[in-house]
Coordinates of C-alpha atoms in Angstrom, one line a residue:
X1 CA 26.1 -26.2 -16.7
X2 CA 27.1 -27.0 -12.9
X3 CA 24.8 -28.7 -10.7
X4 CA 22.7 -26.4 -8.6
X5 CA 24.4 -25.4 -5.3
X6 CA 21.2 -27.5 -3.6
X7 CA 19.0 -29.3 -6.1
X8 CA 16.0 -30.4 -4.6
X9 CA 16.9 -30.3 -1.2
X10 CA 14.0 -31.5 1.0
X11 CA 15.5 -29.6 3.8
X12 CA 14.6 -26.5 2.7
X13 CA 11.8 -27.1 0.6
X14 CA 10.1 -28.9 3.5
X15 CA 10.6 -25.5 5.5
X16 CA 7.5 -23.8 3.3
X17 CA 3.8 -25.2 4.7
X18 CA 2.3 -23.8 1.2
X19 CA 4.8 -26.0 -0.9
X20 CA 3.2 -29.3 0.2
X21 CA 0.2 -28.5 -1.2
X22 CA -1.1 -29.9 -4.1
X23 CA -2.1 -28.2 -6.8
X24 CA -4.3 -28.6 -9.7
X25 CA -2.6 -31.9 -11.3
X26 CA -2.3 -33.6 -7.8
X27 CA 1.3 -32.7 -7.5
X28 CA 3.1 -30.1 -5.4
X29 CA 2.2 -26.5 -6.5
X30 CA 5.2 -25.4 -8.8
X31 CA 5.2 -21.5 -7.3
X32 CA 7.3 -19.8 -9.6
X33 CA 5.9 -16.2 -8.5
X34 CA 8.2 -15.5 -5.5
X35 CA 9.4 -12.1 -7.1
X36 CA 5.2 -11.1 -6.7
X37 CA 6.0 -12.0 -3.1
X38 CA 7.7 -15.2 -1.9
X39 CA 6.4 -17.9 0.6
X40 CA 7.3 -17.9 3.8
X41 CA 9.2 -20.2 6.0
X42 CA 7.3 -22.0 9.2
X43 CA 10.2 -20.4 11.5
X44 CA 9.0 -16.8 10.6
X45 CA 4.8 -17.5 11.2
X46 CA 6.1 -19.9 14.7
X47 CA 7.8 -16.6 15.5
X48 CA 5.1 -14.1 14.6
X49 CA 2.6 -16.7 16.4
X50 CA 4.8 -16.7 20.1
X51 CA 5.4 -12.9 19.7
X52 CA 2.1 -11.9 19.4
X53 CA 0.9 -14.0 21.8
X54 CA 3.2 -13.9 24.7
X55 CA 5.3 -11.1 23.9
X56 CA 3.3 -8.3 22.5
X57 CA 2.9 -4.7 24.0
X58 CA 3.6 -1.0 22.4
X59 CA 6.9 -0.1 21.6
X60 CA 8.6 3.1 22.7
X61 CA 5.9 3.8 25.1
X62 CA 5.8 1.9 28.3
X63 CA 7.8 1.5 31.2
X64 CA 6.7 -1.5 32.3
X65 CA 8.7 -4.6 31.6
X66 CA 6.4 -6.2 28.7
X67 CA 6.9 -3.0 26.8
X68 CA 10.4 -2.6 27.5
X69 CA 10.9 -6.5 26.0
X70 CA 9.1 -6.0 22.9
X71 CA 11.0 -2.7 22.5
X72 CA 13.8 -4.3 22.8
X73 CA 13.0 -7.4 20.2
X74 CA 11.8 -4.4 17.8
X75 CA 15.0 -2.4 18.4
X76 CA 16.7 -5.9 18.0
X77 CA 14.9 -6.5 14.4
X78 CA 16.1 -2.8 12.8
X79 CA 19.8 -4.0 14.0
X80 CA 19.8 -7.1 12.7
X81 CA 18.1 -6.1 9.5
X82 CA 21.2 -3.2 9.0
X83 CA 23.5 -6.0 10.2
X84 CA 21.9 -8.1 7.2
X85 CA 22.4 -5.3 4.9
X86 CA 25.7 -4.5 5.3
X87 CA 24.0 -1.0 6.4
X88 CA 27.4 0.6 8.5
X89 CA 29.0 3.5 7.6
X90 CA 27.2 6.2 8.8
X91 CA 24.0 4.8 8.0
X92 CA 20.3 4.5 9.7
X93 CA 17.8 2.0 9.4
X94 CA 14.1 3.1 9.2
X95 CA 10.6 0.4 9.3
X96 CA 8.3 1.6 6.6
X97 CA 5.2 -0.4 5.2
X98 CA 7.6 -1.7 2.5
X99 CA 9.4 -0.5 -1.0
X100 CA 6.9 1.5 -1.8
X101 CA 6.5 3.4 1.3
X102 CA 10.4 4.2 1.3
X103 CA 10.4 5.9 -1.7
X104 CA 7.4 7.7 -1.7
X105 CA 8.9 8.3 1.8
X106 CA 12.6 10.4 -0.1
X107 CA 10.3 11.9 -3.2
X108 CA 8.0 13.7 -0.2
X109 CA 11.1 14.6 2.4
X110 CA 14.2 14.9 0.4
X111 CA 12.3 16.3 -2.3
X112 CA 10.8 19.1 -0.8
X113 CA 14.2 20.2 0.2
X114 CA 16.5 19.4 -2.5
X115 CA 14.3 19.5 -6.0
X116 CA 14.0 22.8 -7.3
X117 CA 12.1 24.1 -10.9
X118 CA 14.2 23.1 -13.4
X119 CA 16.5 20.3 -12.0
X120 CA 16.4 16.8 -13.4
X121 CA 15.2 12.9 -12.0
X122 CA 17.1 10.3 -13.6
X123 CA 15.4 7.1 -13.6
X124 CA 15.8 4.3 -16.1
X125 CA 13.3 2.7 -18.6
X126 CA 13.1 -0.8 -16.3
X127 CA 11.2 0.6 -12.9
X128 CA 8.7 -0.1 -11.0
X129 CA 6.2 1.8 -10.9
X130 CA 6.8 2.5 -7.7
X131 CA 10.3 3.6 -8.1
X132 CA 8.9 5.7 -11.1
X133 CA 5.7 7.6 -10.0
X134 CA 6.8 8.9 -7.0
X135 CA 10.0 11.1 -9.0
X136 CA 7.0 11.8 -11.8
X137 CA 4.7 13.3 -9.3
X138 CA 7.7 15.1 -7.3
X139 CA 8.7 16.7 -10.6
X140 CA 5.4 17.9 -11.7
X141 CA 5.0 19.5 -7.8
X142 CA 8.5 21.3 -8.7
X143 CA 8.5 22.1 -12.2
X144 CA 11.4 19.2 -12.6
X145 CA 12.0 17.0 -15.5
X146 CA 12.7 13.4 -15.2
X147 CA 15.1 11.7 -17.6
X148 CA 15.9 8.0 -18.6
X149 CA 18.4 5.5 -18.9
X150 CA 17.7 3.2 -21.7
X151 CA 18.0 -0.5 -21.9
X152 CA 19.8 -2.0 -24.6
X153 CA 17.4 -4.3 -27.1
X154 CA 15.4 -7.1 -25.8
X155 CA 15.9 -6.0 -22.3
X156 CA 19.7 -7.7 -22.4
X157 CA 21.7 -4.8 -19.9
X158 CA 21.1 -1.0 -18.8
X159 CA 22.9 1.1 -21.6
X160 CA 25.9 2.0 -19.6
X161 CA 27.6 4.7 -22.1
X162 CA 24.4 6.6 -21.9
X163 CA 23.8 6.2 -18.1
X164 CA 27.5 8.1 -18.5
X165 CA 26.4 10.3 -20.9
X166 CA 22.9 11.5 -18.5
X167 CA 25.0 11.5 -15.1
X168 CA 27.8 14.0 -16.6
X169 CA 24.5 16.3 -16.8
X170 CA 24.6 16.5 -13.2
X171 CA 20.6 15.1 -12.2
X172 CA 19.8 16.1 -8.7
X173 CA 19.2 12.5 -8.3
X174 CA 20.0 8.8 -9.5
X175 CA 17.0 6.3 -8.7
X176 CA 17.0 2.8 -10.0
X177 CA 16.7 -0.7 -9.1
X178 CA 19.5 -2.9 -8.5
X179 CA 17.8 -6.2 -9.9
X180 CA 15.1 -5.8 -12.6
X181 CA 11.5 -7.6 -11.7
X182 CA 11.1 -8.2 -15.0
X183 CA 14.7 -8.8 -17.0
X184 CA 16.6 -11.0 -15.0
X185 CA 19.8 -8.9 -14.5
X186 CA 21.4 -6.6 -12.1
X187 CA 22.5 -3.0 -12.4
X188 CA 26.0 -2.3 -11.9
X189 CA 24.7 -0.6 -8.9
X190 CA 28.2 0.0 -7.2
X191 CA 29.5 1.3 -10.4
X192 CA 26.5 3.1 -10.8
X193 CA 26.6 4.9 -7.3
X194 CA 30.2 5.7 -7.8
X195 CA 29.8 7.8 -11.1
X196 CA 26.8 9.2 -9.9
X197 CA 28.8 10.6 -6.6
X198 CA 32.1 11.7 -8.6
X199 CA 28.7 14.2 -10.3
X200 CA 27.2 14.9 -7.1
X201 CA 24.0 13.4 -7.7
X202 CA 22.0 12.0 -5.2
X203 CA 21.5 8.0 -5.4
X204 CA 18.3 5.7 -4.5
X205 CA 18.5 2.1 -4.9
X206 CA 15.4 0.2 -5.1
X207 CA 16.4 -2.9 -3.7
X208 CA 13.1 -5.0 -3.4
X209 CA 14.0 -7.7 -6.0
X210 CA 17.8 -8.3 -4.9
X211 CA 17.1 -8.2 -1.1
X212 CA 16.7 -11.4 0.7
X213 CA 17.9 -12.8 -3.2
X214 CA 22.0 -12.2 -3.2
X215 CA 24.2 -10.7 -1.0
X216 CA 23.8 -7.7 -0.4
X217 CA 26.3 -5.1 0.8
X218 CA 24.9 -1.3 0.9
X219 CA 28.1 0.1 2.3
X220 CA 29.9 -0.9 -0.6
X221 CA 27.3 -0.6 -3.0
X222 CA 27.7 3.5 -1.7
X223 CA 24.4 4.6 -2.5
X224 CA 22.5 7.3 -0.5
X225 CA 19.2 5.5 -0.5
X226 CA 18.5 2.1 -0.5
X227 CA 14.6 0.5 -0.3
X228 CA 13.1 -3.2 0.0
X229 CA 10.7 -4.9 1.4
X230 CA 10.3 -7.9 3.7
X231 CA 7.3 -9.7 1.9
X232 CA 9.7 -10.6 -1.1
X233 CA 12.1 -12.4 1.4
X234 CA 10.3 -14.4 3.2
X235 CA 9.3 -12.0 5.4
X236 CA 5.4 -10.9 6.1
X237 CA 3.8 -8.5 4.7
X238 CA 3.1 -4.7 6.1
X239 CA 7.0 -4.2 6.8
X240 CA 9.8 -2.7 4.8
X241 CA 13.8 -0.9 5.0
X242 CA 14.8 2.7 3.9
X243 CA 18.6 2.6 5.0
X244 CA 19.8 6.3 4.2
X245 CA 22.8 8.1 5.3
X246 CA 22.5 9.8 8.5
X247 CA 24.1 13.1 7.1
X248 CA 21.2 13.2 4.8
X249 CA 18.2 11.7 6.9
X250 CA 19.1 14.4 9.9
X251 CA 18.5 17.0 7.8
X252 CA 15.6 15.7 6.5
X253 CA 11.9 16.8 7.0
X254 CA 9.0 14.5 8.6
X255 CA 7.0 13.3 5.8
X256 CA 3.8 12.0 7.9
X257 CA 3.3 13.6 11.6
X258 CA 2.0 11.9 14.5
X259 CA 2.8 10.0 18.0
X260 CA 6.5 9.2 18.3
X261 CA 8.5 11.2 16.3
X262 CA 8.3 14.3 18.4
X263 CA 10.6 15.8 21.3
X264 CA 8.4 18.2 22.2
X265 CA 5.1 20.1 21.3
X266 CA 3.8 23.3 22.0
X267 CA 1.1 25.7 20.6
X268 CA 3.8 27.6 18.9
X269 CA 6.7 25.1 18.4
X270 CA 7.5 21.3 17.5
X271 CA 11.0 19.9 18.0
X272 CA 11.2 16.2 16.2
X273 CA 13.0 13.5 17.4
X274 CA 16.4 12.3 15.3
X275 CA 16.3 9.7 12.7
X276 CA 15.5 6.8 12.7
X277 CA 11.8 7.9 15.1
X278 CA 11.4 11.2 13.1
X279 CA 10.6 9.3 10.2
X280 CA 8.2 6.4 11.7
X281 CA 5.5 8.5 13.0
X282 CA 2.5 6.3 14.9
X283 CA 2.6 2.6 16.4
X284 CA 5.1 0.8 14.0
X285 CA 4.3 -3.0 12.6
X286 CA 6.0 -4.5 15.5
X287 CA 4.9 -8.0 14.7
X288 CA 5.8 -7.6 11.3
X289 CA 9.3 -6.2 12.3
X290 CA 10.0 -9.2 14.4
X291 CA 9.3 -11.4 11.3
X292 CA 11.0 -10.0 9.4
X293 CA 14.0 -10.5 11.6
X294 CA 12.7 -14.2 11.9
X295 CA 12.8 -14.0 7.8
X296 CA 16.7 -12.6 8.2
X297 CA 17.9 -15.6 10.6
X298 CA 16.4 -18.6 8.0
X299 CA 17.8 -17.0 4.9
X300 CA 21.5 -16.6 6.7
X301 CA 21.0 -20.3 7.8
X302 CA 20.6 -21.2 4.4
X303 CA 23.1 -18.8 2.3
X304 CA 22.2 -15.7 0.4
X305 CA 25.1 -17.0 -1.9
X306 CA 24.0 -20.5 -2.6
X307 CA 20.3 -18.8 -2.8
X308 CA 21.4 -16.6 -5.5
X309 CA 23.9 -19.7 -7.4
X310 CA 20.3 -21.6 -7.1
X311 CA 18.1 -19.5 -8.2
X312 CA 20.5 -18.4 -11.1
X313 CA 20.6 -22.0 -12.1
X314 CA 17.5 -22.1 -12.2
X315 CA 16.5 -19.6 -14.2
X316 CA 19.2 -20.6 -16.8
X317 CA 18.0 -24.2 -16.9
X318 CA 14.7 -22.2 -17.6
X319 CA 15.4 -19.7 -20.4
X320 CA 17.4 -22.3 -22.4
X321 CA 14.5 -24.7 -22.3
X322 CA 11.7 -22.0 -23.1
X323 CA 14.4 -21.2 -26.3
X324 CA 13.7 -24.3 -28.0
X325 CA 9.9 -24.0 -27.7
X326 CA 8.9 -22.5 -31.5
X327 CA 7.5 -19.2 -31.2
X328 CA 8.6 -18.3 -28.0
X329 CA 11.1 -15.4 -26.8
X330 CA 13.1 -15.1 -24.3
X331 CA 13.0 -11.7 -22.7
X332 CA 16.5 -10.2 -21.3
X333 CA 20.2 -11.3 -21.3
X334 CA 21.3 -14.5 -24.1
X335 CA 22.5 -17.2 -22.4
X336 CA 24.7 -17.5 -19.7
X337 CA 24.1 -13.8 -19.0
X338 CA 21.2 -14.2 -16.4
X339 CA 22.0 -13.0 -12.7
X340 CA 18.6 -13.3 -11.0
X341 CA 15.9 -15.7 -10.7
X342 CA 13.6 -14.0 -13.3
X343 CA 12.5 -15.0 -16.8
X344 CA 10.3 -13.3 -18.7
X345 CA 8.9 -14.7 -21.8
X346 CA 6.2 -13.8 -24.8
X347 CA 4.7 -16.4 -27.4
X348 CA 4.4 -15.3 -30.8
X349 CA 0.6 -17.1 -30.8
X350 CA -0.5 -16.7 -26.8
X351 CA -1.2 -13.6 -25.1
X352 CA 0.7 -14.0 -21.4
X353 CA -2.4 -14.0 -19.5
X354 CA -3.8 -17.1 -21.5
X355 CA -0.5 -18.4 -21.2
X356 CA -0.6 -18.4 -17.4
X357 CA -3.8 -19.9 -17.2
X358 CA -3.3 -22.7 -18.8
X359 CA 0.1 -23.2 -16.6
X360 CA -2.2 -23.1 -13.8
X361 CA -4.1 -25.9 -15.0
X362 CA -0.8 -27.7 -14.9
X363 CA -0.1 -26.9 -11.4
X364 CA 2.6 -24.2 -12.3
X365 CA 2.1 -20.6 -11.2
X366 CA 3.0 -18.2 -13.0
X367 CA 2.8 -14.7 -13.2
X368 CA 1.4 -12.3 -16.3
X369 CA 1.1 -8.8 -17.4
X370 CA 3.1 -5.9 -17.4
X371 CA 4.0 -6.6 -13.9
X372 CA 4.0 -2.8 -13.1
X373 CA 6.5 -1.1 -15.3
X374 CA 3.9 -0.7 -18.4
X375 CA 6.8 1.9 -20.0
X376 CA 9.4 -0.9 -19.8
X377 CA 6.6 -3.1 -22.0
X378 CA 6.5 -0.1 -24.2
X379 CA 10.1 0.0 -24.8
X380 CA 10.2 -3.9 -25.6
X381 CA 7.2 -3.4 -28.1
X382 CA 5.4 -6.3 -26.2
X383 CA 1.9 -5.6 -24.2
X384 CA 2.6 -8.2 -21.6
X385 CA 5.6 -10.9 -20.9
X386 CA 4.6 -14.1 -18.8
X387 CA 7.2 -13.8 -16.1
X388 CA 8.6 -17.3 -13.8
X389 CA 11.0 -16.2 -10.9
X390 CA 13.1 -18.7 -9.2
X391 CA 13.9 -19.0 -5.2
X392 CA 15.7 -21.2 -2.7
X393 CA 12.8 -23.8 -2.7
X394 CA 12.4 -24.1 -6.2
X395 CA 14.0 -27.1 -8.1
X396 CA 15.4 -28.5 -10.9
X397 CA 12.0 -30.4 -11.9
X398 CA 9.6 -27.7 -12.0
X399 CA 11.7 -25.9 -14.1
X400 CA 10.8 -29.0 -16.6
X401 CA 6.8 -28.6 -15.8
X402 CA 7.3 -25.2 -16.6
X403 CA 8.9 -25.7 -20.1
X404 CA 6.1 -28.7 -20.5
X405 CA 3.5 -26.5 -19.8
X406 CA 4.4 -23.8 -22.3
X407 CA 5.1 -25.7 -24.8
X408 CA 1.9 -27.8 -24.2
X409 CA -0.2 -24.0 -24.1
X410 CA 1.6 -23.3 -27.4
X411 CA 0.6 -26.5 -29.0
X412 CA -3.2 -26.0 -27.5
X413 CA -3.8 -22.4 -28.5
X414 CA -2.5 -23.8 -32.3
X415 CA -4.7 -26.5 -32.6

C-alpha cells in the first residue's frame, strides 16, 4: 500500500486545539468520530472569535456601515461556499441549520408541489435518517409510496442493476447519499443523477459525509438537490448548504415564513422575495456562516484530494488490521475497495457499545450504535456496528491503537 499523501504531519495535526489533549492513557486522544462531527481548526474559532467581536451586526437590514460589512462577509461566505462546491450552472446557494434542515427543507416545499397520491420516493436502504424520514412523512401527507435501492451483501456497493431497474419506473424523485456514514463507499452519484434525469426524476444528494471529505463538484455530479453540513467539515455547528437549481428553487414555495424573505406585505397579499432570501426566513447564523467560510479556506489550504488519499489510507490500513482480529467483521467493501474514511465493524463476542467503551479506556474514540440508519442495521442482520472514521488529522499510529484496542476488548470480554 502507498504511503499516506501526509502521514503524521504535525502541521496539520497541530492545527486542532482538542487533538493535544490527553486522553485517558496519558497520550493524545485518538478521535476517530469525525464523521459524528469533526474537530475544528484554531483558524475557524480565531475567525468566529474577531467576527463576533468586532465585526458583528444584522445582515440584510441596516444601512449603516457595520451592517453593510457583515452583509457583505455573509454574502461573501454563501459565494465562497458555491465556489467550494463547484455549485455554477444555474445554481443557488441557500444557509440552512445543516443537512437536516435542507432536506426537510425540499420534502415540505418541493413536495407540496410536485408529490401527488400515488407517485413514488426512491430512496436506498443506506440513509440517514434524516435523508429517510422526511420522504416517509411527505408520502404519508400525499398518499405516496417510497421505494428502495438495495445494497449488495455485507454492505460492499449500492445494487446498481436494480437502482436501473426502480428509475425506469419513473419515481418523482431520486434521494440518496453520495458517501455512506456507515459503509465506507460512495454512490456513483454522477451516474446516478444522469439515469435518473434521462427518466425525469427529480435528484437530491445528501452530501453531509463527502462534503469537506473529497472533492466535490455538484455541476458535474448534475443533481437537482444537493445537502451538507458545516459541522462535519470543520466548520461549527448551526450552519448548513441546500444548492438547488434556480429553475426549480424559483418556483418553489416558502417552507417557514418570517422577516426577510418578503417583497411586500399587505392585509390581502404577500409577494416573496427570489431565492436564495425566500427560503431563509428570520436572522440567519451569520457567525456560523462566516466559519464556515473560515472552515472552506483551511481545508483548500490543505487539499480536499490529499484529505480524501489520507483518509482512504487510513481506513484501509484500518479494515485490513481489524480482519485479522478473530471474530471480528468488517462491514462494507473487501479490500482495496474502500473510498471514504469509514469502517464499520461488529465482533462475534462484543456488543459495539461495550466495544466502544473499552476503546475509550484506551484513549481511542469511537463511535457505536446504529448511527441513525436503524433499517440499514436491519438489512445487515446486525443491531449495531462500532464505526471509526478517518480525517486529515488522523494518522498512521492511531490506526494501530485502534486495532490494539479491539483486539485487547475481544480478548477481555473472552476471558
Amino acid at each position: 500500500m502507498s504511503p499516506s499523501p501526509f502521514p503524521d504531519s504535525p502541521r496539520w495535526r497541530s492545527a486542532f486545539p482538542y487533538l493535544a489533549n490527553k486522553g485517558k492513557d496519558d497520550r493524545p486522544l485518538a478521535f476517530l468520530d469525525s464523521a459524528a462531527s469533526a474537530q475544528k481548526p484554531r483558524a475557524v474559532y480565531d475567525r468566529m472569535h474577531a467576527f463576533a467581536l468586532h465585526e458583528y451586526a444584522n445582515v440584510h437590514r441596516g444601512v449603516y456601515d457595520l451592517s453593510e460589512a457583515a452583509t457583505v462577509a455573509y454574502e461573501g461566505a454563501r459565494e465562497r461556499a458555491a465556489a467550494f462546491l463547484r455549485a455554477g450552472g444555474g445554481r443557488v446557494a441557500i444557509f440552512t441549520r445543516g443537512t437536516t434542515e435542507a432536506v426537510n427543507l425540499v420534502a415540505w416545499s418541493w413536495g407540496e408541489v410536485h408529490l401527488a397520491a400515488g407517485d413514488t420516493i426512491l430512496l436506498t436502504e443506506m440513509e440517514h435518517h434524516s435523508n429517510m424520514l422526511p420522504w416517509r412523512a411527505l408520502a404519508e401527507r400525499k398518499g405516496a409510496k417510497v421505494e428502495y435501492v438495495p445494497v449488495t451483501d455485507n454492505g460492499a456497493a449500492l445494487d446498481l442493476a436494480a437502482a436501473q431497474a426502480l428509475l425506469a419506473k419513473k419515481p418523482k424523485l431520486f434521494a440518496f447519499a453520495h458517501a455512506s456514514n456507515v459503509l465506507g463507499f460512495l454512490t456513483p452519484a454522477a451516474e446516478l443523477c444522469a439515469l435518473a434525469r434521462s427518466h425525469g426524476v427529480t435528484t437530491f444528494v445528501d452530501g453531509a459525509q463527502s462534503f469537506g471529505h473529497l472533492p466535490v463538484d455538484i455541476e458535474a455530479l448534475g443533481c437537482d438537490f444537493f445537502a451538507c453540513s458545516a459541522h462535519k467539515a470543520c466548520g461549527p455547528t448551526g450552519v448548513g448548504l441546500l444548492v438547488g437549481t434556480l429553475a426549480l428553487m424559483e418556483n418553489l414555495p416558502p417552507w417557514q415564513h418570517g422577516g426577510s424573505m418578503v417583497e411586500k406585505v399587505r392585509f390581502d397579499a404577500i409577494t416573496y422575495r427570489p431565492p436564495p432570501a425566500r427560503f431563509e426566513a428570520g436572522t440567519p447564523p451569520i457567525v456560523e456562516a462566516v466559519g464556515l467560510g473560515a472552515a472552506l479556506d483551511f481545508l483548500d489550504g490543505v487539499g480536499l484530494k490529499a484529505i480524501e488519499d489520507h483518509s482512504v489510507h487510513l481506513a484501509e490500513l484500518a479494515a485490513a488490521g481489524l480482519r485479522k482480529i478473530p471474530g471480528i467483521r468488517v462491514i462494507g467493501p473487501e479490500a482495496g475497495g474502500r473510498q471514504t474514511g469509514i469502517v464499520s465493524f461488529v465482533s462475534e463476542t462484543v456488543h459495539a457499545h461495550d466495544m466502544a467503551y473499552y476503546t475509550n479506556g484506551k484513549g481511542v474514540a469511537l463511535r457505536a450504535g446504529h448511527h441513525c440508519a436503524q433499517p440499514l442495521m436491519h438489512r445487515l442482520g446486525v443491531p449495531a456496528t462500532t464505526r471509526a472514521s478517518f480525517y486529515l488529522y488522523n494518522t498512521e499510529e492511531e490506526v494501530e491503537r485502534l486495532v490494539q484496542a479491539v483486539a485487547g476488548a475481544v480478548t477481555f470480554f473472552q476471558a
